[in-house]
Amino acid sequence: MTTFDAQHRQHAYRFRLEWGPVGAEAIGPVDIAVVVDVLSFTTTLTVAVERGIEVYPFLWRDDRAEAYAREHDAVLAVQRQDAVPGRPSLSPASLRESEGVQRLVLPSPNGSTISSLLADGGATVVGASLRNRTAVAKWLAPRCADGASVAFIASGERWPDGTLRPAVEDLWGAGAVLDALDPGDLSPEAAMARDAFRAADLPDVLRACAGGRELTEKGYADDVVVASELDGSSVVPLLRGRSFRAVVDGVTDQS
C-alpha cells in the first residue's frame, strides 16, 4: 500500500480535489466522494441512470467484464468503436438509442477504478458531470451543512504508457459542481477547479480542448454535445453496493 504525506490528503479543508486513481487513494478517508469524468464515464452514467438503468462499474475491458455482466444478468457496454445499432456502448449518445436495458456493466479503467477505491475506503460515492452539476450540488448541500467532508476526483485520461493525463474537462466538471454549491473551506486545488469553470467559455472550449477534438475527429462529436449539456439532467448517480442508481429529489430509484 502506498504511503502518502499528510499534506497531500488536503485534510485541512472540507472540500478537496485530486486526480485519478492514485489521487483517490491519497485523499481518503472522506465522507463523500464526487467522481468526475466528463468525456466518458460520468456523462454516460448520467444518461444511463436517468433512463432507469442500474449501472455496474467495472475495472477491466476484457473477458472478465463479460463474465461479470453474465453474473449480474446485465448487458455489457462495448467500446465506442465496437458499437452497433441498439447495442449500448461507452458513448452517451449511442446509449440514448438503446432500448430494453435494465442493468448495464460499464467498463472504465479510470472512472470505475476510482469509484471502487473510494467506496472501499468508506466514502459515499456519486457521479458528476456538466450535465448534472446543479443536481449534485443540491444533493450535497444538506450533507455539507451537517459537516460532511467532500473530495472531488477528476478522473483524467491515460497516456499511451499508462500514466495519468490530467484532462481539463474534468477540472471544469468538478468546478461546475463547486460553482453551484459555492461552499467555503475549499482547498486551493478545489478553488482552482471552481475558478477554472467560471472562466471557461462553455460549450465552445469543450469542443476545442484536446479530449473534445479527439472524440470529434474519431467521429463521436455527438458525445461531446451530450457532455456539454450544462444542467441537462436532474439525476444524481449514487453508488450503492456495486451499482449506481439514480437519486431524484433525494429519493433513490429502487426499481
PDB file of C-alpha atoms in Angstrom:
ATOM      1  CA  MET A   1       0.000   0.000   0.000  1.00  0.00           C
ATOM      2  CA  THR A   2       1.298   3.430  -0.948  1.00  0.00           C
ATOM      3  CA  THR A   3       2.145   5.849   1.861  1.00  0.00           C
ATOM      4  CA  PHE A   4       1.223   9.493   1.238  1.00  0.00           C
ATOM      5  CA  ASP A   5       2.359  12.616   3.029  1.00  0.00           C
ATOM      6  CA  ALA A   6      -0.350  14.120   5.224  1.00  0.00           C
ATOM      7  CA  GLN A   7      -0.210  17.359   3.234  1.00  0.00           C
ATOM      8  CA  HIS A   8      -1.284  15.576   0.049  1.00  0.00           C
ATOM      9  CA  ARG A   9      -4.512  14.439   1.694  1.00  0.00           C
ATOM     10  CA  GLN A  10      -5.748  18.064   1.960  1.00  0.00           C
ATOM     11  CA  HIS A  11      -7.368  17.224   5.302  1.00  0.00           C
ATOM     12  CA  ALA A  12      -7.016  20.827   6.455  1.00  0.00           C
ATOM     13  CA  TYR A  13     -10.017  21.544   4.197  1.00  0.00           C
ATOM     14  CA  ARG A  14     -13.509  20.059   3.927  1.00  0.00           C
ATOM     15  CA  PHE A  15     -13.652  20.398   0.131  1.00  0.00           C
ATOM     16  CA  ARG A  16     -10.759  18.842  -1.752  1.00  0.00           C
ATOM     17  CA  LEU A  17      -9.722  17.915  -5.272  1.00  0.00           C
ATOM     18  CA  GLU A  18      -7.338  15.298  -6.621  1.00  0.00           C
ATOM     19  CA  TRP A  19      -6.633  13.436  -9.850  1.00  0.00           C
ATOM     20  CA  GLY A  20      -7.004   9.827 -10.948  1.00  0.00           C
ATOM     21  CA  PRO A  21      -6.905   6.524  -9.057  1.00  0.00           C
ATOM     22  CA  VAL A  22      -3.743   7.412  -7.139  1.00  0.00           C
ATOM     23  CA  GLY A  23      -5.277  10.721  -6.086  1.00  0.00           C
ATOM     24  CA  ALA A  24      -8.412   8.885  -4.952  1.00  0.00           C
ATOM     25  CA  GLU A  25      -6.257   6.694  -2.746  1.00  0.00           C
ATOM     26  CA  ALA A  26      -4.226   9.623  -1.444  1.00  0.00           C
ATOM     27  CA  ILE A  27      -7.120  11.844  -0.448  1.00  0.00           C
ATOM     28  CA  GLY A  28      -9.050   9.396   1.742  1.00  0.00           C
ATOM     29  CA  PRO A  29     -10.688   8.864   4.103  1.00  0.00           C
ATOM     30  CA  VAL A  30     -13.539  11.205   3.235  1.00  0.00           C
ATOM     31  CA  ASP A  31     -17.304  11.237   3.858  1.00  0.00           C
ATOM     32  CA  ILE A  32     -18.452  11.881   0.277  1.00  0.00           C
ATOM     33  CA  ALA A  33     -16.558  11.425  -2.978  1.00  0.00           C
ATOM     34  CA  VAL A  34     -17.624  13.023  -6.257  1.00  0.00           C
ATOM     35  CA  VAL A  35     -16.193  11.244  -9.303  1.00  0.00           C
ATOM     36  CA  VAL A  36     -15.890  13.353 -12.467  1.00  0.00           C
ATOM     37  CA  ASP A  37     -15.150  12.022 -15.969  1.00  0.00           C
ATOM     38  CA  VAL A  38     -16.863  14.413 -18.358  1.00  0.00           C
ATOM     39  CA  LEU A  39     -15.978  12.927 -21.754  1.00  0.00           C
ATOM     40  CA  SER A  40     -16.766   9.356 -20.881  1.00  0.00           C
ATOM     41  CA  PHE A  41     -17.682   7.597 -17.677  1.00  0.00           C
ATOM     42  CA  THR A  42     -19.812  10.001 -15.640  1.00  0.00           C
ATOM     43  CA  THR A  43     -21.615  11.588 -18.595  1.00  0.00           C
ATOM     44  CA  THR A  44     -22.553   8.115 -19.838  1.00  0.00           C
ATOM     45  CA  LEU A  45     -23.515   7.243 -16.272  1.00  0.00           C
ATOM     46  CA  THR A  46     -25.989  10.134 -16.051  1.00  0.00           C
ATOM     47  CA  VAL A  47     -27.589   9.170 -19.371  1.00  0.00           C
ATOM     48  CA  ALA A  48     -27.971   5.591 -18.167  1.00  0.00           C
ATOM     49  CA  VAL A  49     -29.449   6.224 -14.729  1.00  0.00           C
ATOM     50  CA  GLU A  50     -31.856   8.902 -15.946  1.00  0.00           C
ATOM     51  CA  ARG A  51     -33.289   6.167 -18.185  1.00  0.00           C
ATOM     52  CA  GLY A  52     -33.751   3.888 -15.176  1.00  0.00           C
ATOM     53  CA  ILE A  53     -30.727   1.689 -15.912  1.00  0.00           C
ATOM     54  CA  GLU A  54     -28.782   0.240 -12.999  1.00  0.00           C
ATOM     55  CA  VAL A  55     -25.070   0.628 -13.761  1.00  0.00           C
ATOM     56  CA  TYR A  56     -22.319  -1.694 -12.555  1.00  0.00           C
ATOM     57  CA  PRO A  57     -18.913  -0.048 -12.974  1.00  0.00           C
ATOM     58  CA  PHE A  58     -16.130  -2.490 -13.801  1.00  0.00           C
ATOM     59  CA  LEU A  59     -12.373  -2.061 -13.868  1.00  0.00           C
ATOM     60  CA  TRP A  60     -11.391  -4.105 -16.923  1.00  0.00           C
ATOM     61  CA  ARG A  61     -12.333  -4.300 -20.612  1.00  0.00           C
ATOM     62  CA  ASP A  62     -11.722  -7.973 -21.284  1.00  0.00           C
ATOM     63  CA  ASP A  63     -13.291 -11.403 -20.733  1.00  0.00           C
ATOM     64  CA  ARG A  64     -13.702 -10.612 -17.045  1.00  0.00           C
ATOM     65  CA  ALA A  65     -16.205  -7.892 -17.954  1.00  0.00           C
ATOM     66  CA  GLU A  66     -18.283 -10.353 -19.972  1.00  0.00           C
ATOM     67  CA  ALA A  67     -18.331 -12.801 -17.078  1.00  0.00           C
ATOM     68  CA  TYR A  68     -19.271 -10.048 -14.650  1.00  0.00           C
ATOM     69  CA  ALA A  69     -22.177  -8.985 -16.889  1.00  0.00           C
ATOM     70  CA  ARG A  70     -23.474 -12.579 -17.015  1.00  0.00           C
ATOM     71  CA  GLU A  71     -23.178 -12.840 -13.235  1.00  0.00           C
ATOM     72  CA  HIS A  72     -25.424  -9.812 -12.790  1.00  0.00           C
ATOM     73  CA  ASP A  73     -27.798 -10.557 -15.681  1.00  0.00           C
ATOM     74  CA  ALA A  74     -26.636  -7.320 -17.257  1.00  0.00           C
ATOM     75  CA  VAL A  75     -25.677  -6.026 -20.692  1.00  0.00           C
ATOM     76  CA  LEU A  76     -22.011  -5.248 -21.238  1.00  0.00           C
ATOM     77  CA  ALA A  77     -21.316  -1.826 -22.722  1.00  0.00           C
ATOM     78  CA  VAL A  78     -18.844  -2.160 -25.588  1.00  0.00           C
ATOM     79  CA  GLN A  79     -16.275   0.418 -26.584  1.00  0.00           C
ATOM     80  CA  ARG A  80     -17.371   3.197 -28.894  1.00  0.00           C
ATOM     81  CA  GLN A  81     -15.729   1.735 -31.983  1.00  0.00           C
ATOM     82  CA  ASP A  82     -17.443  -1.629 -31.451  1.00  0.00           C
ATOM     83  CA  ALA A  83     -20.960  -0.217 -31.141  1.00  0.00           C
ATOM     84  CA  VAL A  84     -23.753  -1.402 -33.425  1.00  0.00           C
ATOM     85  CA  PRO A  85     -27.313  -0.025 -33.566  1.00  0.00           C
ATOM     86  CA  GLY A  86     -29.197  -0.903 -30.386  1.00  0.00           C
ATOM     87  CA  ARG A  87     -26.105  -2.124 -28.502  1.00  0.00           C
ATOM     88  CA  PRO A  88     -25.091   0.042 -25.520  1.00  0.00           C
ATOM     89  CA  SER A  89     -21.576   1.408 -25.598  1.00  0.00           C
ATOM     90  CA  LEU A  90     -19.446   3.842 -23.649  1.00  0.00           C
ATOM     91  CA  SER A  91     -20.834   6.531 -25.950  1.00  0.00           C
ATOM     92  CA  PRO A  92     -23.531   8.544 -24.134  1.00  0.00           C
ATOM     93  CA  ALA A  93     -25.139   9.484 -27.442  1.00  0.00           C
ATOM     94  CA  SER A  94     -25.490   5.838 -28.501  1.00  0.00           C
ATOM     95  CA  LEU A  95     -26.805   4.851 -25.074  1.00  0.00           C
ATOM     96  CA  ARG A  96     -29.759   7.161 -25.622  1.00  0.00           C
ATOM     97  CA  GLU A  97     -30.779   4.972 -28.551  1.00  0.00           C
ATOM     98  CA  SER A  98     -30.607   1.653 -26.684  1.00  0.00           C
ATOM     99  CA  GLU A  99     -33.847   0.016 -25.614  1.00  0.00           C
ATOM    100  CA  GLY A 100     -34.762  -2.670 -23.106  1.00  0.00           C
ATOM    101  CA  VAL A 101     -31.628  -2.355 -20.951  1.00  0.00           C
ATOM    102  CA  GLN A 102     -32.230  -2.717 -17.208  1.00  0.00           C
ATOM    103  CA  ARG A 103     -28.714  -3.413 -15.947  1.00  0.00           C
ATOM    104  CA  LEU A 104     -25.502  -2.292 -17.600  1.00  0.00           C
ATOM    105  CA  VAL A 105     -21.869  -3.153 -16.919  1.00  0.00           C
ATOM    106  CA  LEU A 106     -19.774  -0.091 -17.727  1.00  0.00           C
ATOM    107  CA  PRO A 107     -16.041  -0.842 -18.036  1.00  0.00           C
ATOM    108  CA  SER A 108     -13.811   2.116 -17.237  1.00  0.00           C
ATOM    109  CA  PRO A 109     -10.237   1.736 -16.007  1.00  0.00           C
ATOM    110  CA  ASN A 110     -10.311   5.272 -14.604  1.00  0.00           C
ATOM    111  CA  GLY A 111     -13.870   6.050 -13.512  1.00  0.00           C
ATOM    112  CA  SER A 112     -14.710   2.562 -12.280  1.00  0.00           C
ATOM    113  CA  THR A 113     -11.381   2.113 -10.515  1.00  0.00           C
ATOM    114  CA  ILE A 114     -11.763   5.444  -8.755  1.00  0.00           C
ATOM    115  CA  SER A 115     -15.351   4.671  -7.701  1.00  0.00           C
ATOM    116  CA  SER A 116     -14.347   1.296  -6.271  1.00  0.00           C
ATOM    117  CA  LEU A 117     -11.330   2.687  -4.401  1.00  0.00           C
ATOM    118  CA  LEU A 118     -13.392   5.394  -2.774  1.00  0.00           C
ATOM    119  CA  ALA A 119     -16.304   3.127  -1.883  1.00  0.00           C
ATOM    120  CA  ASP A 120     -13.938   0.540  -0.394  1.00  0.00           C
ATOM    121  CA  GLY A 121     -12.488   3.356   1.727  1.00  0.00           C
ATOM    122  CA  GLY A 122     -15.915   4.056   3.220  1.00  0.00           C
ATOM    123  CA  ALA A 123     -16.957   7.098   1.179  1.00  0.00           C
ATOM    124  CA  THR A 124     -20.419   7.665  -0.242  1.00  0.00           C
ATOM    125  CA  VAL A 125     -19.738   7.897  -3.988  1.00  0.00           C
ATOM    126  CA  VAL A 126     -21.678   9.909  -6.563  1.00  0.00           C
ATOM    127  CA  GLY A 127     -21.030  10.595 -10.235  1.00  0.00           C
ATOM    128  CA  ALA A 128     -20.926  14.163 -11.541  1.00  0.00           C
ATOM    129  CA  SER A 129     -20.617  15.787 -14.935  1.00  0.00           C
ATOM    130  CA  LEU A 130     -21.532  19.084 -16.516  1.00  0.00           C
ATOM    131  CA  ARG A 131     -24.975  17.617 -17.227  1.00  0.00           C
ATOM    132  CA  ASN A 132     -25.956  17.124 -13.580  1.00  0.00           C
ATOM    133  CA  ARG A 133     -23.764  19.606 -11.742  1.00  0.00           C
ATOM    134  CA  THR A 134     -26.634  21.501 -10.066  1.00  0.00           C
ATOM    135  CA  ALA A 135     -28.422  18.277  -9.118  1.00  0.00           C
ATOM    136  CA  VAL A 136     -25.251  17.026  -7.432  1.00  0.00           C
ATOM    137  CA  ALA A 137     -24.773  20.364  -5.671  1.00  0.00           C
ATOM    138  CA  LYS A 138     -28.344  20.255  -4.339  1.00  0.00           C
ATOM    139  CA  TRP A 139     -27.810  16.692  -3.110  1.00  0.00           C
ATOM    140  CA  LEU A 140     -24.563  17.697  -1.422  1.00  0.00           C
ATOM    141  CA  ALA A 141     -25.869  20.857   0.244  1.00  0.00           C
ATOM    142  CA  PRO A 142     -27.702  19.370   3.279  1.00  0.00           C
ATOM    143  CA  ARG A 143     -24.922  16.854   3.853  1.00  0.00           C
ATOM    144  CA  CYS A 144     -22.305  19.582   3.758  1.00  0.00           C
ATOM    145  CA  ALA A 145     -24.410  21.619   6.164  1.00  0.00           C
ATOM    146  CA  ASP A 146     -24.083  18.681   8.563  1.00  0.00           C
ATOM    147  CA  GLY A 147     -20.296  18.876   8.302  1.00  0.00           C
ATOM    148  CA  ALA A 148     -19.502  16.198   5.694  1.00  0.00           C
ATOM    149  CA  SER A 149     -16.093  16.293   4.026  1.00  0.00           C
ATOM    150  CA  VAL A 150     -16.154  16.081   0.234  1.00  0.00           C
ATOM    151  CA  ALA A 151     -13.451  15.017  -2.195  1.00  0.00           C
ATOM    152  CA  PHE A 152     -13.759  15.699  -5.924  1.00  0.00           C
ATOM    153  CA  ILE A 153     -11.764  13.234  -8.004  1.00  0.00           C
ATOM    154  CA  ALA A 154     -11.089  14.340 -11.559  1.00  0.00           C
ATOM    155  CA  SER A 155     -10.579  11.090 -13.453  1.00  0.00           C
ATOM    156  CA  GLY A 156      -8.315  12.355 -16.208  1.00  0.00           C
ATOM    157  CA  GLU A 157      -7.191  10.171 -19.097  1.00  0.00           C
ATOM    158  CA  ARG A 158      -4.201   7.915 -19.774  1.00  0.00           C
ATOM    159  CA  TRP A 159      -1.122   8.489 -21.893  1.00  0.00           C
ATOM    160  CA  PRO A 160      -0.028   5.535 -24.060  1.00  0.00           C
ATOM    161  CA  ASP A 161       2.431   4.478 -21.331  1.00  0.00           C
ATOM    162  CA  GLY A 162      -0.425   4.204 -18.814  1.00  0.00           C
ATOM    163  CA  THR A 163       0.408   7.293 -16.781  1.00  0.00           C
ATOM    164  CA  LEU A 164      -2.243   9.850 -15.863  1.00  0.00           C
ATOM    165  CA  ARG A 165      -3.032  12.654 -18.305  1.00  0.00           C
ATOM    166  CA  PRO A 166      -4.904  15.434 -16.469  1.00  0.00           C
ATOM    167  CA  ALA A 167      -7.921  16.373 -18.598  1.00  0.00           C
ATOM    168  CA  VAL A 168      -9.121  19.963 -18.395  1.00  0.00           C
ATOM    169  CA  GLU A 169     -12.750  18.943 -18.982  1.00  0.00           C
ATOM    170  CA  ASP A 170     -12.717  17.047 -15.682  1.00  0.00           C
ATOM    171  CA  LEU A 171     -11.353  20.121 -13.917  1.00  0.00           C
ATOM    172  CA  TRP A 172     -14.302  22.074 -15.357  1.00  0.00           C
ATOM    173  CA  GLY A 173     -16.732  19.338 -14.311  1.00  0.00           C
ATOM    174  CA  ALA A 174     -15.562  19.356 -10.706  1.00  0.00           C
ATOM    175  CA  GLY A 175     -15.537  23.141 -10.731  1.00  0.00           C
ATOM    176  CA  ALA A 176     -19.068  23.247 -12.125  1.00  0.00           C
ATOM    177  CA  VAL A 177     -20.413  21.417  -9.066  1.00  0.00           C
ATOM    178  CA  LEU A 178     -18.381  23.613  -6.721  1.00  0.00           C
ATOM    179  CA  ASP A 179     -19.682  26.710  -8.505  1.00  0.00           C
ATOM    180  CA  ALA A 180     -23.291  25.594  -7.974  1.00  0.00           C
ATOM    181  CA  LEU A 181     -22.643  24.568  -4.356  1.00  0.00           C
ATOM    182  CA  ASP A 182     -20.472  27.632  -3.589  1.00  0.00           C
ATOM    183  CA  PRO A 183     -19.098  26.368  -0.252  1.00  0.00           C
ATOM    184  CA  GLY A 184     -16.376  27.812   1.942  1.00  0.00           C
ATOM    185  CA  ASP A 185     -13.337  25.957   3.234  1.00  0.00           C
ATOM    186  CA  LEU A 186     -12.047  24.892  -0.191  1.00  0.00           C
ATOM    187  CA  SER A 187      -8.541  23.608  -0.635  1.00  0.00           C
ATOM    188  CA  PRO A 188      -6.530  25.654  -3.144  1.00  0.00           C
ATOM    189  CA  GLU A 189      -6.879  22.727  -5.553  1.00  0.00           C
ATOM    190  CA  ALA A 190     -10.685  22.739  -5.262  1.00  0.00           C
ATOM    191  CA  ALA A 191     -10.826  26.537  -5.553  1.00  0.00           C
ATOM    192  CA  MET A 192      -8.744  26.300  -8.727  1.00  0.00           C
ATOM    193  CA  ALA A 193     -11.336  23.946 -10.250  1.00  0.00           C
ATOM    194  CA  ARG A 194     -14.211  26.274  -9.361  1.00  0.00           C
ATOM    195  CA  ASP A 195     -12.398  29.266 -10.829  1.00  0.00           C
ATOM    196  CA  ALA A 196     -11.456  27.339 -13.970  1.00  0.00           C
ATOM    197  CA  PHE A 197     -15.110  26.527 -14.599  1.00  0.00           C
ATOM    198  CA  ARG A 198     -16.134  30.138 -14.069  1.00  0.00           C
ATOM    199  CA  ALA A 199     -13.547  31.261 -16.599  1.00  0.00           C
ATOM    200  CA  ALA A 200     -14.408  28.614 -19.217  1.00  0.00           C
ATOM    201  CA  ASP A 201     -16.400  29.610 -22.297  1.00  0.00           C
ATOM    202  CA  LEU A 202     -18.579  26.520 -22.438  1.00  0.00           C
ATOM    203  CA  PRO A 203     -19.571  24.731 -24.594  1.00  0.00           C
ATOM    204  CA  ASP A 204     -17.058  26.073 -27.106  1.00  0.00           C
ATOM    205  CA  VAL A 205     -13.988  25.169 -25.055  1.00  0.00           C
ATOM    206  CA  LEU A 206     -15.247  21.625 -24.514  1.00  0.00           C
ATOM    207  CA  ARG A 207     -15.260  21.110 -28.273  1.00  0.00           C
ATOM    208  CA  ALA A 208     -11.880  22.820 -28.598  1.00  0.00           C
ATOM    209  CA  CYS A 209      -9.974  21.049 -25.809  1.00  0.00           C
ATOM    210  CA  ALA A 210      -7.799  18.021 -26.558  1.00  0.00           C
ATOM    211  CA  GLY A 211     -10.378  15.482 -25.404  1.00  0.00           C
ATOM    212  CA  GLY A 212     -13.204  17.125 -27.335  1.00  0.00           C
ATOM    213  CA  ARG A 213     -11.156  17.372 -30.521  1.00  0.00           C
ATOM    214  CA  GLU A 214     -10.058  13.751 -30.180  1.00  0.00           C
ATOM    215  CA  LEU A 215     -13.644  12.470 -29.950  1.00  0.00           C
ATOM    216  CA  THR A 216     -14.801  14.723 -32.782  1.00  0.00           C
ATOM    217  CA  GLU A 217     -12.014  13.603 -35.119  1.00  0.00           C
ATOM    218  CA  LYS A 218     -12.853   9.968 -34.360  1.00  0.00           C
ATOM    219  CA  GLY A 219     -16.479  10.547 -35.345  1.00  0.00           C
ATOM    220  CA  TYR A 220     -18.018  10.998 -31.894  1.00  0.00           C
ATOM    221  CA  ALA A 221     -18.915  14.678 -31.982  1.00  0.00           C
ATOM    222  CA  ASP A 222     -22.391  13.804 -30.642  1.00  0.00           C
ATOM    223  CA  ASP A 223     -20.776  12.587 -27.419  1.00  0.00           C
ATOM    224  CA  VAL A 224     -19.184  15.996 -26.916  1.00  0.00           C
ATOM    225  CA  VAL A 225     -22.581  17.610 -27.486  1.00  0.00           C
ATOM    226  CA  VAL A 226     -24.184  15.395 -24.822  1.00  0.00           C
ATOM    227  CA  ALA A 227     -21.329  16.081 -22.404  1.00  0.00           C
ATOM    228  CA  SER A 228     -21.773  19.845 -22.867  1.00  0.00           C
ATOM    229  CA  GLU A 229     -25.466  19.839 -21.846  1.00  0.00           C
ATOM    230  CA  LEU A 230     -24.951  22.008 -18.756  1.00  0.00           C
ATOM    231  CA  ASP A 231     -27.683  21.190 -16.196  1.00  0.00           C
ATOM    232  CA  GLY A 232     -29.403  18.960 -18.727  1.00  0.00           C
ATOM    233  CA  SER A 233     -30.019  16.239 -16.138  1.00  0.00           C
ATOM    234  CA  SER A 234     -31.640  16.285 -12.693  1.00  0.00           C
ATOM    235  CA  VAL A 235     -30.346  12.892 -11.526  1.00  0.00           C
ATOM    236  CA  VAL A 236     -27.511  12.022  -9.164  1.00  0.00           C
ATOM    237  CA  PRO A 237     -25.943   8.584  -9.753  1.00  0.00           C
ATOM    238  CA  LEU A 238     -25.377   7.118  -6.278  1.00  0.00           C
ATOM    239  CA  LEU A 239     -23.198   4.039  -5.758  1.00  0.00           C
ATOM    240  CA  ARG A 240     -24.924   1.511  -3.501  1.00  0.00           C
ATOM    241  CA  GLY A 241     -23.072  -1.749  -3.088  1.00  0.00           C
ATOM    242  CA  ARG A 242     -21.565  -2.364  -6.507  1.00  0.00           C
ATOM    243  CA  SER A 243     -24.031  -0.473  -8.695  1.00  0.00           C
ATOM    244  CA  PHE A 244     -25.110   3.086  -9.402  1.00  0.00           C
ATOM    245  CA  ARG A 245     -28.773   4.055  -9.299  1.00  0.00           C
ATOM    246  CA  ALA A 246     -30.472   7.387  -9.801  1.00  0.00           C
ATOM    247  CA  VAL A 247     -31.333   9.760  -6.986  1.00  0.00           C
ATOM    248  CA  VAL A 248     -34.054  12.216  -7.972  1.00  0.00           C
ATOM    249  CA  ASP A 249     -35.286  14.749  -5.404  1.00  0.00           C
ATOM    250  CA  GLY A 250     -33.427  12.902  -2.685  1.00  0.00           C
ATOM    251  CA  VAL A 251     -35.015   9.500  -3.365  1.00  0.00           C
ATOM    252  CA  THR A 252     -33.046   6.542  -4.692  1.00  0.00           C
ATOM    253  CA  ASP A 253     -34.711   4.632  -7.519  1.00  0.00           C
ATOM    254  CA  GLN A 254     -35.286   1.107  -6.229  1.00  0.00           C
ATOM    255  CA  SER A 255     -36.950  -0.264  -9.377  1.00  0.00           C
TER     256      SER A 255
END
